[in-house]
Amino acid sequence: MKLTEEEKSILEGKEGKTKAKIMQTLVEFGDLFGAEEFVPVTTSGHLVTSFGIGLLKPVYRIMDEIIEAGLKTPYPFTMDPRPIDYKNVKCGLLNKLIFSKIMYSKQKTYEEQLAKIGLKDKNAFTCTCYLKEVGNTPKYGDILSWAESSAVVFANSVLGARCNRNSGMLDIFGALLGKVPKFGLLTDEGRKANWVIEVKTSSLPEAQILGSAIGMKVMEDVPFVVGLDKFLGKEINDDVISYLKDFGAATASNGAVGLYHIENLTPEAKKFGKKLLNENVKTYVIDDEELERVYKSYPIMWKDKDAKPSLCFIGCPHLTYNQLISWANRIEENLKLSNRKKVCIRTIMTTAPDVFDKFSKTEEYIKLKKFGVNISSICPLMYTNNPIAGSKPIITNSNKLRTYSKSRYYKDEDIVKIICGVK
Ligand code: F3S
């Protein structure tokens, strides 16, 4: 990489040993991916490593070194969700022991470290930091140092910001240094599409299955989706944000997509249209049958495939305010059908702390409580990482959670029937 005089002097240690090491790491990262220069990070960071796993000792040592060197991020940063919430996600003694003493034993210490280097506030823990209630919402053209795949793909695609799919620790290094190497999705060329996805379904496809199908097909390439604006419209409103959040998370976890374009809808697709297509693009047609094929291909990882589910997680990525309202109403309608007062499977919905604050003042919140649904701000995946908790038959409408755990995926229309006991 070609470095400026200022960058060279940081690398030579003129601003301290720790900053030099951070610079060296980012230079090596850039060199590896063919970057020629750094570009300034223009807004707040978002960190993927939000869990204080005892085994990650080097992370805590690095954090101590950063604190000792007096380094702080120029903008306050947000974090992925916390792993534990005993108040809303109750656990037995054994699970608590595993969570608190074995798995996430360093949570408190780690959060204290984060606070010293620029953590936004106590509500900063969510993977949907870009929602307006949370406020870490990049603008078009902003350069980011984020790593959470569902947030990176949303920021790139729906907001038109620029961020590579970094890894944990590289996100904090870029945020601290205020610079990231320019390559991949930070360049105009890297944002062009290699795939045209033709959506030919008879109705709006389930976001999480469409995203999964595209992710598995294009892997880390950039898809340009045509035919979806027919159902979603041409403007990004709150419902479209909810849809694209779930769609993007599935593309990013079932494949490795960091950016997608939706014709006539997402900002770059609106601005540049088909000029975003590379030569020799490949085409993937998705109709009702293809979606059903993908849905049916998901393996059931439970020991007993016919087991009765013991837990349901809805909200990975965290639910938007609109989604919480809509789930409350859906559950109400389905409980009426089954003649029940409460859900028959323990159900946890997850959302950002700031979204919860807003939702907790609504009638729908009272309804959900009455129906026996709990709301938390944890990451369901970190819950299922506990070998005992995660081995139970868990159902979810998240394709990301399905991919990284043994949880079984159901479409929204099916999962609501299951938790409400509708036959
Ligand atoms: Fe968010 Fe955790 Fe799912 S970070 S996207 S709730 S795996």
PDB file of N, CA and C and ligand atoms in Angstrom, residues 80-81 127 148 150 316-317 379-381 400, ligand 1:
ATOM      1  N   ASP A  80     -22.652  -5.550  18.558  1.00  0.00           N
ATOM      2  CA  ASP A  80     -23.640  -6.624  18.383  1.00  0.00           C
ATOM      3  C   ASP A  80     -24.334  -6.906  19.730  1.00  0.00           C
ATOM      4  N   PRO A  81     -25.405  -7.694  19.722  1.00  0.00           N
ATOM      5  CA  PRO A  81     -26.167  -7.911  20.967  1.00  0.00           C
ATOM      6  C   PRO A  81     -25.373  -8.641  22.043  1.00  0.00           C
ATOM      7  N   CYS A 127     -27.623  -5.819  16.632  1.00  0.00           N
ATOM      8  CA  CYS A 127     -27.054  -5.963  15.287  1.00  0.00           C
ATOM      9  C   CYS A 127     -27.764  -5.030  14.305  1.00  0.00           C
ATOM     10  N   GLU A 148     -20.077  -6.989  11.408  1.00  0.00           N
ATOM     11  CA  GLU A 148     -21.305  -7.798  11.504  1.00  0.00           C
ATOM     12  C   GLU A 148     -21.929  -7.942  10.108  1.00  0.00           C
ATOM     13  N   SER A 150     -24.715  -8.993   8.769  1.00  0.00           N
ATOM     14  CA  SER A 150     -26.078  -8.536   8.448  1.00  0.00           C
ATOM     15  C   SER A 150     -26.142  -7.003   8.417  1.00  0.00           C
ATOM     16  N   CYS A 316     -33.819 -12.467  14.417  1.00  0.00           N
ATOM     17  CA  CYS A 316     -32.383 -12.577  14.133  1.00  0.00           C
ATOM     18  C   CYS A 316     -32.237 -12.318  12.648  1.00  0.00           C
ATOM     19  N   PRO A 317     -31.874 -11.092  12.227  1.00  0.00           N
ATOM     20  CA  PRO A 317     -31.473  -9.925  13.019  1.00  0.00           C
ATOM     21  C   PRO A 317     -32.643  -9.368  13.844  1.00  0.00           C
ATOM     22  N   CYS A 379     -28.591 -11.948  21.534  1.00  0.00           N
ATOM     23  CA  CYS A 379     -28.399 -12.591  20.230  1.00  0.00           C
ATOM     24  C   CYS A 379     -28.785 -14.062  20.411  1.00  0.00           C
ATOM     25  N   PRO A 380     -29.817 -14.532  19.718  1.00  0.00           N
ATOM     26  CA  PRO A 380     -30.225 -15.935  19.868  1.00  0.00           C
ATOM     27  C   PRO A 380     -29.097 -16.921  19.548  1.00  0.00           C
ATOM     28  N   LEU A 381     -28.238 -16.548  18.621  1.00  0.00           N
ATOM     29  CA  LEU A 381     -27.154 -17.456  18.248  1.00  0.00           C
ATOM     30  C   LEU A 381     -26.214 -17.688  19.436  1.00  0.00           C
ATOM     31  N   LYS A 400     -30.381 -17.136   9.264  1.00  0.00           N
ATOM     32  CA  LYS A 400     -29.023 -17.037   9.815  1.00  0.00           C
ATOM     33  C   LYS A 400     -28.887 -17.977  11.007  1.00  0.00           C
TER      34      LYS A 400
HETATM   35 FE1  F3S B   1     -28.051 -10.418  15.096  1.00  0.00          FE
HETATM   36 FE2  F3S B   1     -27.142 -12.418  16.504  1.00  0.00          FE
HETATM   37 FE3  F3S B   1     -28.761 -12.846  14.527  1.00  0.00          FE
HETATM   38  S1  F3S B   1     -26.004 -10.670  15.852  1.00  0.00           S
HETATM   39  S2  F3S B   1     -28.251 -11.265  13.060  1.00  0.00           S
HETATM   40  S3  F3S B   1     -29.257 -11.712  16.386  1.00  0.00           S
HETATM   41  S4  F3S B   1     -26.959 -14.035  14.984  1.00  0.00           S
END
